[in-house]
Amino acid sequence: MTLPIRKTLSELRSRRWFADQGMRGFAHRQRMQQQGVRREDLMERPMVAIINTWSDLSPCHAHLRERAEAVKRGILLAGGCPVELPAMSLGEVMVKPTTMLYRNFLAMEVEELLRSLPCDAAVLLGGCDKTTPGTVMGAISMDIPTIFCPAGPMLNDRYVKDGVSRTVGAGTHTRIFWDEYQAGHVSADEIRHLESRMTRAPGTCNTMGTASTMTAIAEALGLSLPGASSIPAMDSAHTRMATDCGERIVGMVWEDLKPSDLLTRGSFDNAMAVQMALGGSTNAAVHIIAMARRAGIPLTLRDLDAAARRLPVLANLFPSGDRLMEDFYYAGGLPALMQVIAAQLSMAQMTVTGKTIGENIASARVLDPEVIRPLERPVSTAGALAALFGNLAPDGAVIKPSAATERLLCHKGRALVFDNQPEMLAAMADETLDCDENTVLVLRNAGPVGAPGMPEWGNLPIPKKLLKAGVRDMLRLSDARMSGTHYGTCVLHISPESAIGGPLALVHTGDVIELDVAQRKLHLHVSDAELTRRRAAWTAPVQPFQRGYTQLYQRHVTQAHEGCDFDFLQGTQPTPEPVIF
Ligand code: FES
């Protein structure tokens, strides 16, 4: 199917800048020619922005300068005029306190870059965790033709110990090896070797962490080319995919194919199904709700829970399985996985190709059924996500059962409560800490307002004395998030958060907490009367942020179950085009 042409040259947005016959138009054309752009390219071609989240402090995006050149080549071949616009890079590991604090900043930056400049369309270059939802949220709100070009996962590494060689990658293995190092099972020399090897090439984390989950979700939403999210960053196919993005976006300009033409309840249902079959990151719960709300679609945690109940985990990828993204690519990548769950997908959803999801994946096949499992032989039936409710989380919380310890999914234990991250970290190193493997570790003041920015502190470390005793998992609770590459029985995103007076703020050390994932229940065994008494005595923590972006964030961020977007950025209300004079 070929989409009809819906836009003419005279209707291009960039014409408002360059076709103006007054002094403003003269100045706009003059200044572009100042940097070598030909007059006819401004007057006869659509201007396509390449939003690039490259920076020297974003190692996952180290190759995006080169990929921007490939995108430009595609745009030029198709008759467009490319312009590269740098945007906040948000390298996950380097940005403190957390990139989540700046996801909305990036979303605003992308929206306002596209609005304030003569852009007819956009190719978004991102992939490291928040850069996918951040750029996509901004593009949804701007609603001009857009393709998301994912950075791609990094390559696998090999680790040899005692003559046994195994495949290792970033994220999940970082925590595994660090715990083994703490327990004395990995030497200082080995850990130094791993430091230099485990992330051996540009690209995003190669487990099914947040980066791989979100780029797959973007593809499932129809915002990326088919198969794009699975291609390793250093594969030549990745460069060709980037060129394809550049070529295709020009066609989308003339077809006027915008995010609002692609994003429907059906496309978000597809994205949730893909998230669950992949065993995707719990972080996606926040991002997918935020993206949907930008598109005017009111997704909830209960929608995500329903998707998780429908679909087992089929992708054998860390942290739910034992393979990495390079293996997933060789196994057929996302189109092959979508073929396996085709009965659960809405095949008629339109995509950036101008074709439907069904047309895009028609020829996809699974090439390695150990990596992409058939429905009758899943990696896990425990579910990639469960939404929990109860007196401790009236608005919800999430857990990733497929990456948790089965015996802890129904557990009752005494709470050991920490009010902040430094206090908790110091206690974990204390070998006299009063706890055992049944203790429930609780961290609060780590939510969107409290931390601020809801950092990935929810995978609380295991106390050192228990690590030495062989304990590798405990029930842990927080209003924080957890890295998608991590694993463990961690209840996350407790909402409302403690810093605004959610029930988590009222828990005392020694209280009994009960988790029952099968019942979707999270309960604090304290009477209502006692909770009322504690609430009356509670005072909000003092926030040191009196100015700047962080204060804006704390004032306007919504809670986890609402997507943590800013209240003034949600919805589909358009912002007027800028006045040009
Ligand atoms: Fe960039 Fe994991 S640190 S994707």
mmCIF file with all atom_site columns, N, CA, C and O and ligand atoms in Angstrom, residues 58-61 90-94 127-131 152 154 170-171 199 203-207 209-212 483 485, ligand 1:
data_model
loop_
_atom_site.group_PDB
_atom_site.id
_atom_site.type_symbol
_atom_site.label_atom_id
_atom_site.label_alt_id
_atom_site.label_comp_id
_atom_site.label_asym_id
_atom_site.label_entity_id
_atom_site.label_seq_id
_atom_site.pdbx_PDB_ins_code
_atom_site.Cartn_x
_atom_site.Cartn_y
_atom_site.Cartn_z
_atom_site.occupancy
_atom_site.B_iso_or_equiv
_atom_site.pdbx_formal_charge
_atom_site.auth_seq_id
_atom_site.auth_comp_id
_atom_site.auth_asym_id
_atom_site.auth_atom_id
_atom_site.pdbx_PDB_model_num
ATOM   1   N  N   . SER A 1 58  ? 28.203 10.353 26.983 1.00 0.00 ? 58  SER A N   1
ATOM   2   C  CA  . SER A 1 58  ? 27.130 9.382  26.741 1.00 0.00 ? 58  SER A CA  1
ATOM   3   C  C   . SER A 1 58  ? 27.705 8.217  25.928 1.00 0.00 ? 58  SER A C   1
ATOM   4   O  O   . SER A 1 58  ? 27.526 8.147  24.700 1.00 0.00 ? 58  SER A O   1
ATOM   5   N  N   . PRO A 1 59  ? 28.435 7.295  26.590 1.00 0.00 ? 59  PRO A N   1
ATOM   6   C  CA  . PRO A 1 59  ? 29.153 6.235  25.861 1.00 0.00 ? 59  PRO A CA  1
ATOM   7   C  C   . PRO A 1 59  ? 28.247 5.372  24.992 1.00 0.00 ? 59  PRO A C   1
ATOM   8   O  O   . PRO A 1 59  ? 28.677 4.889  23.944 1.00 0.00 ? 59  PRO A O   1
ATOM   9   N  N   . CYS A 1 60  ? 27.011 5.179  25.407 1.00 0.00 ? 60  CYS A N   1
ATOM   10  C  CA  . CYS A 1 60  ? 26.094 4.364  24.604 1.00 0.00 ? 60  CYS A CA  1
ATOM   11  C  C   . CYS A 1 60  ? 25.804 5.018  23.255 1.00 0.00 ? 60  CYS A C   1
ATOM   12  O  O   . CYS A 1 60  ? 25.363 4.351  22.320 1.00 0.00 ? 60  CYS A O   1
ATOM   13  N  N   . HIS A 1 61  ? 26.028 6.320  23.168 1.00 0.00 ? 61  HIS A N   1
ATOM   14  C  CA  . HIS A 1 61  ? 25.729 7.076  21.948 1.00 0.00 ? 61  HIS A CA  1
ATOM   15  C  C   . HIS A 1 61  ? 27.003 7.544  21.234 1.00 0.00 ? 61  HIS A C   1
ATOM   16  O  O   . HIS A 1 61  ? 26.946 8.460  20.414 1.00 0.00 ? 61  HIS A O   1
ATOM   17  N  N   . LEU A 1 90  ? 21.936 12.711 28.088 1.00 0.00 ? 90  LEU A N   1
ATOM   18  C  CA  . LEU A 1 90  ? 21.423 11.821 29.149 1.00 0.00 ? 90  LEU A CA  1
ATOM   19  C  C   . LEU A 1 90  ? 22.087 10.446 29.176 1.00 0.00 ? 90  LEU A C   1
ATOM   20  O  O   . LEU A 1 90  ? 21.401 9.418  29.162 1.00 0.00 ? 90  LEU A O   1
ATOM   21  N  N   . GLY A 1 91  ? 23.415 10.432 29.186 1.00 0.00 ? 91  GLY A N   1
ATOM   22  C  CA  . GLY A 1 91  ? 24.136 9.164  29.393 1.00 0.00 ? 91  GLY A CA  1
ATOM   23  C  C   . GLY A 1 91  ? 23.767 8.593  30.758 1.00 0.00 ? 91  GLY A C   1
ATOM   24  O  O   . GLY A 1 91  ? 24.045 9.206  31.789 1.00 0.00 ? 91  GLY A O   1
ATOM   25  N  N   . GLU A 1 92  ? 23.165 7.433  30.757 1.00 0.00 ? 92  GLU A N   1
ATOM   26  C  CA  . GLU A 1 92  ? 22.522 6.890  31.948 1.00 0.00 ? 92  GLU A CA  1
ATOM   27  C  C   . GLU A 1 92  ? 23.447 6.793  33.155 1.00 0.00 ? 92  GLU A C   1
ATOM   28  O  O   . GLU A 1 92  ? 23.066 7.111  34.284 1.00 0.00 ? 92  GLU A O   1
ATOM   29  N  N   . VAL A 1 93  ? 24.663 6.352  32.923 1.00 0.00 ? 93  VAL A N   1
ATOM   30  C  CA  . VAL A 1 93  ? 25.548 6.067  34.053 1.00 0.00 ? 93  VAL A CA  1
ATOM   31  C  C   . VAL A 1 93  ? 26.158 7.346  34.621 1.00 0.00 ? 93  VAL A C   1
ATOM   32  O  O   . VAL A 1 93  ? 26.441 7.432  35.819 1.00 0.00 ? 93  VAL A O   1
ATOM   33  N  N   . MET A 1 94  ? 26.351 8.350  33.784 1.00 0.00 ? 94  MET A N   1
ATOM   34  C  CA  . MET A 1 94  ? 27.086 9.540  34.223 1.00 0.00 ? 94  MET A CA  1
ATOM   35  C  C   . MET A 1 94  ? 26.202 10.597 34.878 1.00 0.00 ? 94  MET A C   1
ATOM   36  O  O   . MET A 1 94  ? 26.658 11.362 35.728 1.00 0.00 ? 94  MET A O   1
ATOM   37  N  N   . GLY A 1 127 ? 18.590 6.223  22.475 1.00 0.00 ? 127 GLY A N   1
ATOM   38  C  CA  . GLY A 1 127 ? 18.520 4.809  22.838 1.00 0.00 ? 127 GLY A CA  1
ATOM   39  C  C   . GLY A 1 127 ? 18.840 4.573  24.303 1.00 0.00 ? 127 GLY A C   1
ATOM   40  O  O   . GLY A 1 127 ? 18.224 3.733  24.940 1.00 0.00 ? 127 GLY A O   1
ATOM   41  N  N   . CYS A 1 128 ? 19.843 5.292  24.829 1.00 0.00 ? 128 CYS A N   1
ATOM   42  C  CA  . CYS A 1 128 ? 20.192 5.103  26.231 1.00 0.00 ? 128 CYS A CA  1
ATOM   43  C  C   . CYS A 1 128 ? 18.977 5.534  27.066 1.00 0.00 ? 128 CYS A C   1
ATOM   44  O  O   . CYS A 1 128 ? 18.535 6.682  27.001 1.00 0.00 ? 128 CYS A O   1
ATOM   45  N  N   . ASP A 1 129 ? 18.464 4.591  27.803 1.00 0.00 ? 129 ASP A N   1
ATOM   46  C  CA  . ASP A 1 129 ? 17.269 4.670  28.636 1.00 0.00 ? 129 ASP A CA  1
ATOM   47  C  C   . ASP A 1 129 ? 16.290 5.828  28.377 1.00 0.00 ? 129 ASP A C   1
ATOM   48  O  O   . ASP A 1 129 ? 15.364 5.694  27.607 1.00 0.00 ? 129 ASP A O   1
ATOM   49  N  N   . LYS A 1 130 ? 16.478 6.976  29.029 1.00 0.00 ? 130 LYS A N   1
ATOM   50  C  CA  . LYS A 1 130 ? 15.461 8.041  28.984 1.00 0.00 ? 130 LYS A CA  1
ATOM   51  C  C   . LYS A 1 130 ? 15.437 8.772  27.657 1.00 0.00 ? 130 LYS A C   1
ATOM   52  O  O   . LYS A 1 130 ? 14.504 9.539  27.392 1.00 0.00 ? 130 LYS A O   1
ATOM   53  N  N   . THR A 1 131 ? 16.469 8.581  26.825 1.00 0.00 ? 131 THR A N   1
ATOM   54  C  CA  . THR A 1 131 ? 16.488 9.338  25.570 1.00 0.00 ? 131 THR A CA  1
ATOM   55  C  C   . THR A 1 131 ? 15.383 8.877  24.622 1.00 0.00 ? 131 THR A C   1
ATOM   56  O  O   . THR A 1 131 ? 14.912 9.673  23.812 1.00 0.00 ? 131 THR A O   1
ATOM   57  N  N   . GLY A 1 152 ? 20.952 1.233  19.121 1.00 0.00 ? 152 GLY A N   1
ATOM   58  C  CA  . GLY A 1 152 ? 21.362 -0.168 18.987 1.00 0.00 ? 152 GLY A CA  1
ATOM   59  C  C   . GLY A 1 152 ? 22.180 -0.642 20.175 1.00 0.00 ? 152 GLY A C   1
ATOM   60  O  O   . GLY A 1 152 ? 22.917 0.126  20.789 1.00 0.00 ? 152 GLY A O   1
ATOM   61  N  N   . MET A 1 154 ? 25.067 -2.683 22.423 1.00 0.00 ? 154 MET A N   1
ATOM   62  C  CA  . MET A 1 154 ? 26.498 -2.938 22.297 1.00 0.00 ? 154 MET A CA  1
ATOM   63  C  C   . MET A 1 154 ? 26.757 -4.432 22.043 1.00 0.00 ? 154 MET A C   1
ATOM   64  O  O   . MET A 1 154 ? 25.844 -5.258 22.155 1.00 0.00 ? 154 MET A O   1
ATOM   65  N  N   . ALA A 1 170 ? 26.666 -5.747 29.664 1.00 0.00 ? 170 ALA A N   1
ATOM   66  C  CA  . ALA A 1 170 ? 26.544 -4.655 30.638 1.00 0.00 ? 170 ALA A CA  1
ATOM   67  C  C   . ALA A 1 170 ? 25.286 -4.822 31.474 1.00 0.00 ? 170 ALA A C   1
ATOM   68  O  O   . ALA A 1 170 ? 24.357 -5.530 31.113 1.00 0.00 ? 170 ALA A O   1
ATOM   69  N  N   . GLY A 1 171 ? 25.264 -4.136 32.593 1.00 0.00 ? 171 GLY A N   1
ATOM   70  C  CA  . GLY A 1 171 ? 24.040 -4.063 33.382 1.00 0.00 ? 171 GLY A CA  1
ATOM   71  C  C   . GLY A 1 171 ? 23.910 -5.225 34.343 1.00 0.00 ? 171 GLY A C   1
ATOM   72  O  O   . GLY A 1 171 ? 24.432 -5.207 35.456 1.00 0.00 ? 171 GLY A O   1
ATOM   73  N  N   . THR A 1 199 ? 31.929 -3.643 28.700 1.00 0.00 ? 199 THR A N   1
ATOM   74  C  CA  . THR A 1 199 ? 31.279 -2.707 27.778 1.00 0.00 ? 199 THR A CA  1
ATOM   75  C  C   . THR A 1 199 ? 32.321 -2.327 26.733 1.00 0.00 ? 199 THR A C   1
ATOM   76  O  O   . THR A 1 199 ? 32.931 -1.277 26.794 1.00 0.00 ? 199 THR A O   1
ATOM   77  N  N   . GLY A 1 203 ? 27.186 1.620  22.049 1.00 0.00 ? 203 GLY A N   1
ATOM   78  C  CA  . GLY A 1 203 ? 25.865 0.998  21.974 1.00 0.00 ? 203 GLY A CA  1
ATOM   79  C  C   . GLY A 1 203 ? 25.257 0.920  23.360 1.00 0.00 ? 203 GLY A C   1
ATOM   80  O  O   . GLY A 1 203 ? 25.927 1.084  24.374 1.00 0.00 ? 203 GLY A O   1
ATOM   81  N  N   . THR A 1 204 ? 23.969 0.644  23.382 1.00 0.00 ? 204 THR A N   1
ATOM   82  C  CA  . THR A 1 204 ? 23.240 0.621  24.656 1.00 0.00 ? 204 THR A CA  1
ATOM   83  C  C   . THR A 1 204 ? 23.438 -0.722 25.360 1.00 0.00 ? 204 THR A C   1
ATOM   84  O  O   . THR A 1 204 ? 23.918 -1.688 24.768 1.00 0.00 ? 204 THR A O   1
ATOM   85  N  N   . CYS A 1 205 ? 23.047 -0.779 26.621 1.00 0.00 ? 205 CYS A N   1
ATOM   86  C  CA  . CYS A 1 205 ? 23.185 -2.008 27.404 1.00 0.00 ? 205 CYS A CA  1
ATOM   87  C  C   . CYS A 1 205 ? 22.556 -3.169 26.646 1.00 0.00 ? 205 CYS A C   1
ATOM   88  O  O   . CYS A 1 205 ? 21.455 -3.042 26.092 1.00 0.00 ? 205 CYS A O   1
ATOM   89  N  N   . ASN A 1 206 ? 23.263 -4.303 26.655 1.00 0.00 ? 206 ASN A N   1
ATOM   90  C  CA  . ASN A 1 206 ? 22.834 -5.409 25.776 1.00 0.00 ? 206 ASN A CA  1
ATOM   91  C  C   . ASN A 1 206 ? 21.990 -6.469 26.472 1.00 0.00 ? 206 ASN A C   1
ATOM   92  O  O   . ASN A 1 206 ? 21.822 -7.568 25.951 1.00 0.00 ? 206 ASN A O   1
ATOM   93  N  N   . THR A 1 207 ? 21.493 -6.152 27.653 1.00 0.00 ? 207 THR A N   1
ATOM   94  C  CA  . THR A 1 207 ? 20.466 -6.988 28.274 1.00 0.00 ? 207 THR A CA  1
ATOM   95  C  C   . THR A 1 207 ? 19.089 -6.428 27.890 1.00 0.00 ? 207 THR A C   1
ATOM   96  O  O   . THR A 1 207 ? 19.003 -5.394 27.233 1.00 0.00 ? 207 THR A O   1
ATOM   97  N  N   . GLY A 1 209 ? 17.297 -4.491 29.288 1.00 0.00 ? 209 GLY A N   1
ATOM   98  C  CA  . GLY A 1 209 ? 17.150 -3.411 30.249 1.00 0.00 ? 209 GLY A CA  1
ATOM   99  C  C   . GLY A 1 209 ? 16.213 -2.349 29.707 1.00 0.00 ? 209 GLY A C   1
ATOM   100 O  O   . GLY A 1 209 ? 15.475 -2.572 28.734 1.00 0.00 ? 209 GLY A O   1
ATOM   101 N  N   . THR A 1 210 ? 16.283 -1.199 30.316 1.00 0.00 ? 210 THR A N   1
ATOM   102 C  CA  . THR A 1 210 ? 15.366 -0.128 29.911 1.00 0.00 ? 210 THR A CA  1
ATOM   103 C  C   . THR A 1 210 ? 15.621 0.328  28.480 1.00 0.00 ? 210 THR A C   1
ATOM   104 O  O   . THR A 1 210 ? 14.675 0.592  27.728 1.00 0.00 ? 210 THR A O   1
ATOM   105 N  N   . ALA A 1 211 ? 16.896 0.409  28.086 1.00 0.00 ? 211 ALA A N   1
ATOM   106 C  CA  . ALA A 1 211 ? 17.198 0.881  26.732 1.00 0.00 ? 211 ALA A CA  1
ATOM   107 C  C   . ALA A 1 211 ? 16.579 -0.048 25.684 1.00 0.00 ? 211 ALA A C   1
ATOM   108 O  O   . ALA A 1 211 ? 15.852 0.403  24.787 1.00 0.00 ? 211 ALA A O   1
ATOM   109 N  N   . SER A 1 212 ? 16.861 -1.344 25.804 1.00 0.00 ? 212 SER A N   1
ATOM   110 C  CA  . SER A 1 212 ? 16.330 -2.294 24.806 1.00 0.00 ? 212 SER A CA  1
ATOM   111 C  C   . SER A 1 212 ? 14.809 -2.374 24.880 1.00 0.00 ? 212 SER A C   1
ATOM   112 O  O   . SER A 1 212 ? 14.129 -2.565 23.864 1.00 0.00 ? 212 SER A O   1
ATOM   113 N  N   . SER A 1 483 ? 16.956 -0.330 37.804 1.00 0.00 ? 483 SER A N   1
ATOM   114 C  CA  . SER A 1 483 ? 17.494 -0.492 36.461 1.00 0.00 ? 483 SER A CA  1
ATOM   115 C  C   . SER A 1 483 ? 16.855 -1.711 35.806 1.00 0.00 ? 483 SER A C   1
ATOM   116 O  O   . SER A 1 483 ? 16.713 -2.764 36.445 1.00 0.00 ? 483 SER A O   1
ATOM   117 N  N   . THR A 1 485 ? 18.164 -3.612 33.861 1.00 0.00 ? 485 THR A N   1
ATOM   118 C  CA  . THR A 1 485 ? 19.149 -4.679 33.727 1.00 0.00 ? 485 THR A CA  1
ATOM   119 C  C   . THR A 1 485 ? 19.265 -5.478 35.018 1.00 0.00 ? 485 THR A C   1
ATOM   120 O  O   . THR A 1 485 ? 19.929 -6.506 35.050 1.00 0.00 ? 485 THR A O   1
HETATM 121 FE FE1 . FES B 2 .   ? 23.150 3.541  28.305 1.00 0.00 ? 1   FES B FE1 1
HETATM 122 FE FE2 . FES B 2 .   ? 22.511 1.297  29.777 1.00 0.00 ? 1   FES B FE2 1
HETATM 123 S  S1  . FES B 2 .   ? 23.888 2.925  30.259 1.00 0.00 ? 1   FES B S1  1
HETATM 124 S  S2  . FES B 2 .   ? 21.732 1.992  27.878 1.00 0.00 ? 1   FES B S2  1
#
